[in-house]
Amino acid sequence: MKKKIRIILRIVALFVAAEIVSSGVVFGQTFNSIKPETKNTIDSIFNAKIEAKKTVGVSIAIVDNEKVVYSNGYGYSNKEEEIKASDQSIYRVGSITKSFTALSLLKLQEEQKLSLDDPIQKYIPELTIKSDFDTDNNIYIKDILTHTSGLPNDILNGMFTEELPKNEWIIDALNKQKMASPRNYFTSYSNVGYMLLGELIERESGMNYSEYINKEIFQSLGMKNSTVNKNIPVSYLKNEQIQESSVIPSIGGINSNVLDMSKFMMMMINKGKSSSGKLMHKTSINEMEKERFTKTKLLDDWEGTAYALTVQEVTVNNKKNSTKEVKMYGHGGDTPSFHADYKYIPELKVGVVVMSNTDAGYVSARSVLLDYLNTEKELKAKLSVVNRAQFQEAKTEIPSPKEILGTYTIGTYKVDVDSIDRFHLKIGSFTADFEKQNDSLFYFIPQLNQKYRFVKVGNEILVKSVSVHTGREGYVGNKFDNKQITDSWKNRLGKYEAINAISCGEAKTFNFSTAKLELKETDGVLQAFLQSKTNDSLPQPFFKIVDDSTAQEAGIGRNTGTYLMVLDNGNLYYNGFEFKRIKSAL
């Protein structure tokens, strides 16, 4: 009798659903085939974000064994119009777009239209950016994919705009720059590199980037709700609803939802196969997921790098207490107000994608995936600690006390190490004290509960951060030749305004329509202050003086290495902007 009642209820539910759809009212579908305790664990993570008012809207999907087992939305996709977030809510995925860019190049390689081993100049011969380093001028596609090519990080002028500039403008802007570092020196995230890869896709496919992604990936995978720079949803910055500008398509232009991204993850887990057919060869997916580190001079422990994928290891224990280590892949994406993140483990056939529409709304897909494995599958999963530095090309030594003394940049901040026992880092009104731990090689910052140490690699002295919990290490700074600012650069101190800034309309963030630059002398070192119309928090880098017309941002990694150039007309060139002085500091 109970069985008959259940069947009748299911039939009634189907008729009700049919009436709802036919009447034009569509509700977001929610998948739920997980344990109640797993659902409670996951829901509590996102409800806490909503209750703390750290996010307005957030959505999640979990895939397991070739199907979506859980999806949900929390909060609002549009609070003002009271539209609730669901698994069908659209978000910007930011740099997750780069995974699609990499996949497209592998697909074109399958079709023998290009080779990732080639220098990109073979396909874009007008790219003539020079290098001050003792390497050839070839910029290899495979190095761009892993952010080890040595290209600058960004060209801010034109990256976020109402009407995006043509790719020819980006190439011209790069040709006025120089390479930021030698090839395979360090993994330094480069949006500029992926701008070039977008142009490469267009030239070799015969379609613009948006058309190619839509035809070759979205349509093939059934990602019907995904677009590139179309119908950008609203988001929330500092508790205010905003509308973000368009962004260069190949670096972060995709808009999607968690259900569409689930299809992408399942295709990756299934090595190129999807429910609608075969998108890629298995060998191409394996090539995309292969960790690349054999020729990199400096390596961090935290995560490995593949083609537009990060690589980490997870240790799992099954019910028989058998332990094994599995690979976890994924990529994150952040814009000023959107956050997205996906992680998947092919061997376990599981993956998680999370998307948020609020500046403070980030939730780690990795953490949710580990919670799912532990609660739903009882695998006692935890992130492994891997010493990747052992694979780096260069050997690490211990510097002498005399070698340690000098001027460093940690991030984009300058630190003067005048004592090997104790020194300070000032950030505005905040002072961080580096205190040597007994006779060890480690320095501890009590205010941040963080450890650091100095290492010598070749002729370089570098700074590494050391996790107090896991011991993982990563490069965060280096010693630089603190040449006193020259008279020619002193004569250029003052305030400048951009004369070629591309309009960003009424964008509420990263609006460089009226970009300004100020050059100052700080403790004898050249420092630059770039200002946007929207007064965004931007790095304030220090510069190494190269010669009377060239200076380079000091430091290692993100937001370092870009050149400040003097043009023939006396104006300055920096980050794609040509600056004309409006007030001298003298």
Coordinates of C-alpha atoms in Angstrom, one line a residue:
M1 CA 0.0 0.0 0.0
K2 CA 2.8 2.4 0.9
K3 CA 4.6 1.7 -2.3
K4 CA 1.4 2.5 -4.3
I5 CA 1.0 5.8 -2.4
R6 CA 4.7 6.8 -3.2
I7 CA 4.0 6.0 -6.9
I8 CA 0.9 8.2 -6.9
L9 CA 2.7 11.0 -5.2
R10 CA 5.5 10.9 -7.8
I11 CA 2.9 11.0 -10.6
V12 CA 1.2 14.0 -9.0
A13 CA 4.5 15.8 -8.6
L14 CA 5.3 15.3 -12.3
F15 CA 1.9 16.8 -13.3
V16 CA 2.5 19.8 -10.9
A17 CA 6.0 20.3 -12.4
A18 CA 4.5 20.3 -15.9
E19 CA 1.9 22.9 -14.9
I20 CA 4.6 25.1 -13.4
V21 CA 6.7 25.0 -16.5
S22 CA 3.8 25.5 -18.9
S23 CA 2.7 28.5 -16.9
G24 CA 6.0 30.2 -17.5
V25 CA 7.3 30.0 -13.9
V26 CA 10.6 28.2 -13.7
F27 CA 12.2 27.2 -10.4
G28 CA 16.0 26.4 -10.1
Q29 CA 16.5 22.6 -9.9
T30 CA 18.3 21.4 -6.8
F31 CA 20.1 18.0 -6.7
N32 CA 20.3 16.2 -3.5
S33 CA 21.3 12.5 -3.2
I34 CA 23.7 12.9 -0.3
K35 CA 23.5 11.9 3.4
P36 CA 21.6 14.4 5.6
E37 CA 24.7 14.9 7.8
T38 CA 26.7 15.7 4.7
K39 CA 24.1 18.2 3.6
N40 CA 24.0 19.8 7.0
T41 CA 27.8 20.1 7.0
I42 CA 27.9 21.8 3.6
D43 CA 24.8 24.0 4.2
S44 CA 26.3 25.3 7.5
I45 CA 29.4 26.6 5.7
F46 CA 27.4 28.7 3.3
N47 CA 24.7 29.7 5.8
A48 CA 27.4 31.1 8.1
K49 CA 28.6 33.3 5.2
I50 CA 25.1 34.6 4.6
E51 CA 24.4 35.2 8.3
A52 CA 27.7 37.0 8.8
K53 CA 26.7 39.2 5.8
K54 CA 30.0 38.3 4.1
T55 CA 28.2 37.3 0.9
V56 CA 24.9 38.2 -0.7
G57 CA 24.7 35.1 -2.9
V58 CA 26.6 31.9 -3.4
S59 CA 26.0 28.6 -5.2
I60 CA 27.5 25.2 -5.1
A61 CA 27.5 21.9 -7.0
I62 CA 29.1 18.6 -6.2
V63 CA 29.7 15.9 -8.8
D64 CA 30.4 12.3 -7.9
N65 CA 30.6 9.3 -10.3
E66 CA 29.5 11.1 -13.4
K67 CA 26.5 12.9 -11.9
V68 CA 25.6 15.9 -9.9
V69 CA 24.8 14.7 -6.4
Y70 CA 24.2 18.0 -4.7
S71 CA 23.5 21.6 -5.8
N72 CA 22.1 24.6 -4.0
G73 CA 22.0 28.3 -3.8
Y74 CA 22.1 30.5 -0.7
G75 CA 21.1 34.2 -0.3
Y76 CA 20.3 36.3 -3.4
S77 CA 21.6 36.6 -6.9
N78 CA 19.9 40.0 -6.8
K79 CA 19.0 41.3 -3.4
E80 CA 17.2 44.4 -4.5
E81 CA 14.8 42.5 -6.7
E82 CA 14.6 39.6 -4.2
I83 CA 15.8 37.0 -6.7
K84 CA 17.1 34.1 -4.7
A85 CA 20.4 32.4 -5.6
S86 CA 20.1 28.9 -7.0
D87 CA 22.2 26.3 -8.9
Q88 CA 21.2 28.1 -12.1
S89 CA 22.3 31.6 -11.0
I90 CA 24.9 33.2 -13.3
Y91 CA 28.2 34.4 -12.0
R92 CA 31.4 35.6 -13.5
V93 CA 34.0 32.9 -13.2
G94 CA 37.0 35.2 -13.6
S95 CA 40.3 33.4 -14.2
I96 CA 38.6 30.0 -14.4
T97 CA 38.3 31.2 -18.0
K98 CA 42.0 30.3 -18.4
S99 CA 41.2 26.6 -18.1
F100 CA 39.0 27.0 -21.1
T101 CA 41.8 28.9 -22.9
A102 CA 44.2 26.1 -22.2
L103 CA 41.7 23.4 -23.3
S104 CA 41.1 25.3 -26.6
L105 CA 44.8 25.4 -27.4
L106 CA 45.1 21.6 -26.7
K107 CA 42.2 21.1 -29.0
L108 CA 43.8 23.2 -31.8
Q109 CA 47.0 21.1 -31.2
E110 CA 45.0 17.9 -31.7
E111 CA 43.9 19.4 -35.1
Q112 CA 47.6 20.1 -35.9
K113 CA 46.9 23.8 -36.2
L114 CA 49.7 24.7 -33.7
S115 CA 52.1 23.1 -31.3
L116 CA 52.5 24.1 -27.6
D117 CA 56.3 23.6 -28.0
D118 CA 56.5 26.5 -30.4
P119 CA 57.4 30.1 -29.6
I120 CA 54.3 32.2 -29.8
Q121 CA 56.2 34.6 -32.2
K122 CA 55.8 31.9 -34.9
Y123 CA 52.1 32.7 -35.0
I124 CA 52.3 36.4 -33.8
P125 CA 55.5 37.6 -35.5
E126 CA 54.8 41.3 -34.8
L127 CA 55.3 40.5 -31.0
T128 CA 58.8 41.9 -30.5
I129 CA 59.1 42.5 -26.8
K130 CA 62.8 42.6 -25.7
S131 CA 64.6 41.1 -22.7
D132 CA 67.4 42.4 -20.5
F133 CA 68.1 38.8 -19.5
D134 CA 70.7 36.4 -20.9
T135 CA 68.1 34.3 -22.8
D136 CA 66.8 34.2 -26.3
N137 CA 63.7 36.3 -27.2
N138 CA 61.5 33.2 -27.8
I139 CA 58.4 33.1 -25.7
Y140 CA 57.1 29.5 -25.7
I141 CA 53.4 28.7 -25.6
K142 CA 53.8 26.0 -23.0
D143 CA 55.6 28.5 -20.7
I144 CA 52.8 31.0 -21.0
L145 CA 50.3 28.3 -20.0
T146 CA 52.2 27.7 -16.7
H147 CA 53.1 31.4 -16.0
T148 CA 56.8 30.7 -16.4
S149 CA 57.5 32.6 -19.6
G150 CA 58.8 35.7 -17.9
L151 CA 56.1 38.0 -19.4
P152 CA 54.9 40.9 -17.3
N153 CA 51.9 40.3 -15.1
D154 CA 49.4 42.8 -16.4
I155 CA 48.6 45.7 -18.7
L156 CA 46.0 47.6 -16.7
N157 CA 45.1 50.0 -19.4
G158 CA 42.4 48.3 -21.3
M159 CA 42.0 45.2 -19.2
F160 CA 38.6 46.3 -17.7
T161 CA 36.7 48.6 -20.0
E162 CA 33.3 49.3 -21.6
E163 CA 34.6 48.6 -25.1
L164 CA 37.6 46.2 -25.1
P165 CA 40.6 47.2 -27.2
K166 CA 41.7 45.1 -30.1
N167 CA 44.4 42.5 -29.5
E168 CA 46.7 44.5 -31.8
W169 CA 46.7 47.2 -29.1
I170 CA 47.8 44.7 -26.5
I171 CA 50.7 43.5 -28.6
D172 CA 51.8 47.1 -29.3
A173 CA 51.7 47.8 -25.5
L174 CA 53.8 44.8 -24.8
N175 CA 56.4 45.8 -27.5
K176 CA 56.9 49.0 -25.5
Q177 CA 57.7 46.9 -22.4
K178 CA 60.4 44.3 -21.5
M179 CA 60.3 40.8 -20.2
A180 CA 59.8 40.8 -16.4
S181 CA 62.1 37.8 -15.7
P182 CA 64.1 35.1 -17.4
R183 CA 62.3 32.1 -18.8
N184 CA 61.5 29.4 -16.3
Y185 CA 62.7 31.5 -13.4
F186 CA 59.6 31.4 -11.2
T187 CA 55.8 30.9 -11.5
S188 CA 54.6 34.5 -11.8
Y189 CA 50.9 34.9 -12.7
S190 CA 50.5 36.6 -16.0
N191 CA 47.2 37.9 -17.4
V192 CA 49.2 39.4 -20.2
G193 CA 50.3 35.9 -21.4
Y194 CA 46.7 34.7 -21.6
M195 CA 45.8 37.8 -23.6
L196 CA 48.3 36.6 -26.2
L197 CA 46.9 33.1 -26.0
G198 CA 43.4 34.4 -26.8
E199 CA 44.9 36.1 -29.9
L200 CA 46.6 32.8 -30.8
I201 CA 43.3 31.0 -30.6
E202 CA 41.6 33.5 -32.9
R203 CA 44.3 33.4 -35.5
E204 CA 44.6 29.6 -35.7
S205 CA 40.8 28.9 -35.5
G206 CA 39.6 31.6 -37.7
M207 CA 37.0 32.6 -35.1
N208 CA 37.0 35.2 -32.4
Y209 CA 37.6 33.9 -28.9
S210 CA 33.9 34.0 -27.8
E211 CA 32.7 32.2 -30.9
Y212 CA 35.3 29.5 -30.6
I213 CA 34.6 28.8 -26.9
N214 CA 30.8 28.8 -27.5
K215 CA 31.0 26.4 -30.5
E216 CA 33.8 24.1 -29.5
I217 CA 33.3 23.8 -25.8
F218 CA 30.0 25.2 -24.5
Q219 CA 27.8 23.6 -27.2
S220 CA 29.7 20.4 -27.1
L221 CA 29.3 20.0 -23.4
G222 CA 25.7 21.3 -23.2
M223 CA 26.8 24.4 -21.2
K224 CA 23.7 26.3 -22.5
N225 CA 23.8 29.0 -19.8
S226 CA 27.4 30.0 -20.3
T227 CA 28.6 33.1 -22.3
V228 CA 31.6 35.3 -22.7
N229 CA 31.2 38.9 -21.7
K230 CA 27.5 38.8 -22.3
N231 CA 24.7 39.7 -19.8
I232 CA 27.2 40.2 -16.9
P233 CA 25.2 39.7 -13.7
V234 CA 25.1 42.2 -10.9
S235 CA 27.4 41.8 -7.9
Y236 CA 28.2 43.4 -4.6
L237 CA 31.2 45.5 -3.5
K238 CA 31.4 47.1 -0.1
N239 CA 27.7 46.3 0.4
E240 CA 26.7 48.1 -2.8
Q241 CA 25.3 46.6 -5.9
I242 CA 27.5 47.2 -8.9
Q243 CA 27.8 46.2 -12.6
E244 CA 31.3 45.1 -13.5
S245 CA 32.9 46.1 -16.9
S246 CA 33.8 43.7 -19.6
V247 CA 37.3 42.1 -19.3
I248 CA 39.7 40.7 -21.9
P249 CA 37.8 37.5 -22.9
S250 CA 40.7 34.9 -22.7
I251 CA 41.8 35.9 -19.2
G252 CA 38.4 36.1 -17.4
G253 CA 35.4 36.8 -19.6
I254 CA 33.2 33.7 -19.0
N255 CA 29.9 33.9 -17.2
S256 CA 28.4 30.6 -16.0
N257 CA 26.6 28.7 -13.3
V258 CA 27.5 25.7 -11.1
L259 CA 25.5 23.2 -13.2
D260 CA 27.3 24.2 -16.4
M261 CA 30.7 24.1 -14.6
S262 CA 29.8 20.6 -13.3
K263 CA 29.6 19.5 -16.9
F264 CA 33.1 20.9 -17.5
M265 CA 34.4 19.1 -14.4
M266 CA 32.9 15.8 -15.3
M267 CA 34.4 16.0 -18.8
M268 CA 37.8 16.6 -17.2
I269 CA 37.3 13.7 -14.8
N270 CA 36.3 11.5 -17.7
K271 CA 39.4 12.4 -19.7
G272 CA 37.7 14.3 -22.5
K273 CA 34.4 12.4 -22.6
S274 CA 31.0 13.9 -21.8
S275 CA 27.4 12.7 -21.9
S276 CA 27.0 14.3 -25.3
G277 CA 30.1 12.7 -26.8
K278 CA 33.9 13.0 -27.0
L279 CA 35.3 16.5 -26.7
M280 CA 39.0 15.8 -26.5
H281 CA 41.5 12.9 -26.7
K282 CA 42.5 11.4 -23.3
T283 CA 46.2 12.3 -24.1
S284 CA 45.3 16.0 -24.3
I285 CA 43.6 16.0 -20.9
N286 CA 46.6 14.1 -19.5
E287 CA 48.9 16.7 -21.0
M288 CA 46.8 19.5 -19.5
E289 CA 47.0 17.9 -16.0
K290 CA 50.7 17.1 -16.1
E291 CA 52.6 19.1 -13.4
R292 CA 55.4 21.2 -15.0
F293 CA 58.4 21.8 -12.8
T294 CA 61.5 20.1 -14.1
K295 CA 63.2 23.3 -15.5
T296 CA 61.9 25.9 -13.1
K297 CA 64.6 27.6 -11.1
L298 CA 62.5 28.4 -8.1
L299 CA 59.5 26.3 -6.8
D300 CA 57.0 26.8 -4.0
D301 CA 55.8 23.9 -1.9
W302 CA 52.1 24.9 -1.7
E303 CA 50.9 23.7 -5.1
G304 CA 52.1 22.6 -8.5
T305 CA 51.4 24.1 -11.8
A306 CA 49.9 22.4 -14.9
Y307 CA 48.3 24.0 -18.0
A308 CA 45.8 26.5 -16.4
L309 CA 45.4 24.1 -13.4
T310 CA 46.8 24.0 -10.0
V311 CA 48.0 20.6 -8.6
Q312 CA 47.8 19.4 -5.0
E313 CA 47.9 16.0 -3.3
V314 CA 45.3 14.6 -1.0
T315 CA 45.8 11.6 1.3
V316 CA 42.7 9.4 1.8
N317 CA 42.0 6.4 4.0
N318 CA 39.3 3.9 3.1
K319 CA 37.3 1.9 5.6
K320 CA 39.9 -0.9 5.6
N321 CA 42.4 1.8 6.8
S322 CA 44.3 1.6 3.5
T323 CA 46.1 4.9 2.8
K324 CA 46.8 6.3 -0.6
E325 CA 47.6 9.7 -2.2
V326 CA 45.5 11.2 -5.0
K327 CA 46.0 14.2 -7.2
M328 CA 43.6 17.2 -7.0
Y329 CA 43.3 19.7 -9.8
G330 CA 41.4 23.0 -10.3
H331 CA 41.5 26.7 -10.7
G332 CA 40.1 29.8 -9.0
G333 CA 38.8 33.0 -10.4
D334 CA 38.5 36.4 -8.7
T335 CA 37.2 39.7 -10.0
P336 CA 36.7 42.8 -7.8
S337 CA 33.3 41.4 -6.6
F338 CA 33.0 37.8 -7.9
H339 CA 34.7 34.7 -6.6
A340 CA 34.7 31.2 -8.2
D341 CA 36.6 28.1 -7.5
Y342 CA 36.6 24.5 -8.7
K343 CA 38.5 21.4 -7.6
Y344 CA 38.2 17.8 -8.8
I345 CA 40.0 14.5 -8.1
P346 CA 39.9 12.2 -11.2
E347 CA 40.8 9.0 -9.3
L348 CA 37.9 9.4 -7.0
K349 CA 35.6 10.8 -9.7
V350 CA 34.5 13.7 -7.5
G351 CA 34.5 17.5 -7.8
V352 CA 33.2 20.7 -6.3
V353 CA 32.5 24.1 -7.8
V354 CA 31.6 27.2 -5.7
M355 CA 30.6 30.7 -7.0
S356 CA 29.9 33.9 -5.1
N357 CA 28.7 37.4 -6.2
T358 CA 30.2 39.4 -3.3
D359 CA 33.7 40.8 -2.6
A360 CA 34.0 39.1 0.8
G361 CA 32.2 35.9 -0.3
Y362 CA 35.0 33.6 -1.2
V363 CA 34.6 29.9 -0.1
S364 CA 37.3 27.4 -0.9
A365 CA 36.2 24.5 -3.2
R366 CA 39.1 22.5 -1.8
S367 CA 37.7 22.7 1.8
V368 CA 34.2 21.8 0.7
L369 CA 35.5 18.8 -1.3
L370 CA 37.5 17.5 1.7
D371 CA 34.4 17.9 3.9
Y372 CA 32.4 16.0 1.4
L373 CA 34.9 13.1 1.2
N374 CA 35.1 12.9 5.0
T375 CA 31.4 13.2 5.8
E376 CA 29.8 11.4 2.8
K377 CA 32.5 8.8 2.1
E378 CA 34.4 8.6 5.4
L379 CA 37.8 8.7 3.7
K380 CA 39.6 10.8 6.3
A381 CA 40.9 13.0 3.5
K382 CA 43.5 15.7 4.2
L383 CA 45.8 17.8 2.2
S384 CA 49.3 16.3 1.9
V385 CA 52.5 18.2 2.5
V386 CA 54.8 18.0 -0.5
N387 CA 58.3 19.4 -0.7
R388 CA 58.2 20.7 -4.3
A389 CA 61.3 22.8 -3.7
Q390 CA 63.4 19.6 -4.0
F391 CA 62.5 19.5 -7.7
Q392 CA 63.6 23.0 -8.6
E393 CA 66.3 23.5 -11.1
A394 CA 68.6 25.5 -8.8
K395 CA 70.1 24.3 -5.5
T396 CA 69.4 26.1 -2.2
E397 CA 72.2 27.1 0.2
I398 CA 72.4 28.9 3.5
P399 CA 73.6 32.5 3.2
S400 CA 76.2 33.9 5.6
P401 CA 75.2 36.6 8.1
K402 CA 77.0 39.2 6.0
E403 CA 75.2 38.1 2.8
I404 CA 71.8 38.5 4.6
L405 CA 72.3 42.2 5.4
G406 CA 70.8 44.6 2.8
T407 CA 67.6 45.8 1.2
Y408 CA 64.8 43.5 0.3
T409 CA 61.3 43.6 -1.2
I410 CA 58.8 41.3 0.5
G411 CA 55.8 41.3 -1.8
T412 CA 55.9 45.0 -2.9
Y413 CA 57.1 46.3 0.5
K414 CA 60.7 47.3 1.2
V415 CA 62.6 45.9 4.1
D416 CA 66.0 47.0 5.3
V417 CA 67.8 44.2 7.1
D418 CA 70.5 45.9 9.1
S419 CA 70.7 43.2 11.8
I420 CA 70.6 39.5 11.6
D421 CA 68.9 39.3 15.0
R422 CA 65.9 41.6 14.5
F423 CA 64.5 43.9 11.8
H424 CA 61.2 45.5 10.9
L425 CA 58.6 45.9 8.1
K426 CA 56.4 48.9 8.1
I427 CA 53.1 48.9 6.3
G428 CA 51.4 52.3 7.0
S429 CA 50.9 52.5 10.7
F430 CA 51.5 48.7 11.2
T431 CA 55.0 47.4 12.1
A432 CA 55.9 43.8 11.7
D433 CA 58.9 42.6 13.8
F434 CA 61.1 39.9 12.4
E435 CA 62.7 38.2 15.4
K436 CA 65.4 35.5 15.0
Q437 CA 64.4 32.3 16.8
N438 CA 67.3 31.3 19.1
D439 CA 70.2 30.1 16.9
S440 CA 67.9 28.8 14.2
L441 CA 67.7 30.1 10.6
F442 CA 64.1 31.1 11.1
Y443 CA 62.6 34.6 11.8
F444 CA 59.3 34.9 13.5
I445 CA 56.6 37.7 13.3
P446 CA 54.6 37.4 16.5
Q447 CA 51.9 39.8 15.2
L448 CA 51.2 37.5 12.2
N449 CA 52.2 34.1 13.7
Q450 CA 54.3 33.6 10.6
K451 CA 57.9 32.3 10.0
Y452 CA 60.4 33.3 7.4
R453 CA 63.9 32.3 6.4
F454 CA 66.7 33.4 4.0
V455 CA 68.1 31.2 1.4
K456 CA 70.8 31.6 -1.3
V457 CA 70.2 30.4 -4.8
G458 CA 73.1 31.0 -7.1
N459 CA 74.1 34.6 -6.5
E460 CA 70.6 35.6 -5.2
I461 CA 69.5 36.0 -1.6
L462 CA 65.8 35.3 -1.3
V463 CA 63.2 35.3 1.5
K464 CA 60.8 32.3 2.0
S465 CA 57.7 32.2 4.1
V466 CA 57.3 29.0 6.2
S467 CA 53.9 27.8 7.4
V468 CA 53.9 27.3 11.2
H469 CA 51.3 24.5 10.7
T470 CA 52.6 22.4 7.8
G471 CA 56.2 23.6 7.2
R472 CA 55.3 24.5 3.5
E473 CA 57.6 27.1 2.1
G474 CA 57.2 29.7 -0.6
Y475 CA 59.3 32.5 -2.1
V476 CA 58.0 35.9 -1.1
G477 CA 60.9 38.3 -1.5
N478 CA 64.5 38.9 -2.6
K479 CA 67.4 41.2 -2.0
F480 CA 68.0 43.8 -4.6
D481 CA 70.8 46.1 -5.5
N482 CA 69.7 49.3 -3.8
K483 CA 71.2 51.8 -6.1
Q484 CA 70.6 55.3 -5.0
I485 CA 68.1 57.1 -7.2
T486 CA 70.0 58.9 -10.0
D487 CA 69.8 62.6 -10.8
S488 CA 68.0 61.9 -14.1
W489 CA 65.3 60.0 -12.1
K490 CA 65.2 62.6 -9.4
N491 CA 64.4 65.2 -12.1
R492 CA 61.3 63.1 -13.0
L493 CA 59.8 62.9 -9.6
G494 CA 56.3 64.4 -9.4
K495 CA 52.7 63.8 -10.5
Y496 CA 51.6 62.5 -13.9
E497 CA 48.3 61.9 -15.7
A498 CA 47.6 59.3 -18.4
I499 CA 47.0 60.7 -21.9
N500 CA 46.0 57.4 -23.5
A501 CA 43.7 55.9 -20.9
I502 CA 40.9 53.7 -22.3
S503 CA 37.5 54.7 -21.0
C504 CA 35.9 52.4 -18.3
G505 CA 32.7 54.4 -18.3
E506 CA 31.0 54.5 -14.9
A507 CA 32.7 51.3 -13.5
K508 CA 32.7 51.3 -9.7
T509 CA 36.0 49.5 -9.5
F510 CA 39.3 49.3 -11.4
N511 CA 38.2 52.3 -13.4
F512 CA 41.4 53.7 -15.0
S513 CA 39.6 56.3 -17.2
T514 CA 41.6 59.0 -15.4
A515 CA 44.7 57.1 -14.4
K516 CA 47.3 59.0 -12.4
L517 CA 50.9 58.3 -11.4
E518 CA 53.1 59.8 -8.8
L519 CA 56.9 59.2 -8.5
K520 CA 58.5 59.6 -5.1
E521 CA 61.9 59.1 -3.5
T522 CA 61.4 56.9 -0.4
D523 CA 64.6 56.4 1.7
G524 CA 66.7 56.9 -1.4
V525 CA 64.7 54.4 -3.5
L526 CA 62.3 55.2 -6.4
Q527 CA 58.7 54.4 -5.6
A528 CA 55.6 54.7 -7.8
F529 CA 52.0 55.3 -6.8
L530 CA 49.4 54.4 -9.4
Q531 CA 45.9 55.8 -8.8
S532 CA 42.6 54.8 -10.5
K533 CA 39.5 56.9 -10.8
T534 CA 37.8 54.6 -8.2
N535 CA 40.8 54.8 -5.8
D536 CA 41.3 51.0 -5.7
S537 CA 43.9 49.5 -3.4
L538 CA 46.8 49.1 -5.7
P539 CA 50.5 48.0 -5.2
Q540 CA 53.0 50.8 -4.5
P541 CA 56.1 49.2 -5.9
F542 CA 59.8 50.1 -5.4
F543 CA 62.0 50.2 -8.5
K544 CA 65.5 49.1 -9.3
I545 CA 67.3 51.7 -11.5
V546 CA 68.5 50.0 -14.7
D547 CA 69.7 53.1 -16.5
D548 CA 68.8 56.7 -17.1
S549 CA 65.6 55.8 -19.0
T550 CA 64.6 52.4 -17.5
A551 CA 63.6 51.2 -14.1
Q552 CA 62.1 47.8 -13.0
E553 CA 59.8 46.9 -10.2
A554 CA 61.7 45.1 -7.5
G555 CA 60.6 41.8 -6.0
I556 CA 59.6 38.3 -7.0
G557 CA 56.3 37.0 -8.2
R558 CA 53.0 38.8 -8.7
N559 CA 53.0 42.6 -9.1
T560 CA 56.7 42.7 -9.7
G561 CA 59.1 43.0 -12.6
T562 CA 57.1 45.5 -14.8
Y563 CA 59.3 48.2 -16.3
L564 CA 58.9 52.0 -16.1
M565 CA 60.2 53.4 -19.3
V566 CA 61.0 56.9 -20.5
L567 CA 59.7 57.5 -24.1
D568 CA 61.4 59.6 -26.7
N569 CA 59.0 62.5 -26.0
G570 CA 60.0 62.5 -22.4
N571 CA 56.7 61.0 -21.1
L572 CA 56.7 57.8 -19.0
Y573 CA 55.3 54.4 -20.0
Y574 CA 54.0 52.0 -17.4
N575 CA 51.3 49.3 -17.4
G576 CA 50.1 50.3 -20.9
F577 CA 49.6 54.0 -19.9
E578 CA 51.6 56.9 -21.3
F579 CA 51.9 59.5 -18.5
K580 CA 52.6 63.2 -19.0
R581 CA 53.9 65.1 -16.0
I582 CA 51.6 67.8 -14.6
K583 CA 53.5 68.7 -11.4
S584 CA 57.2 68.4 -10.6
A585 CA 58.3 67.4 -7.1
L586 CA 61.3 69.8 -7.3

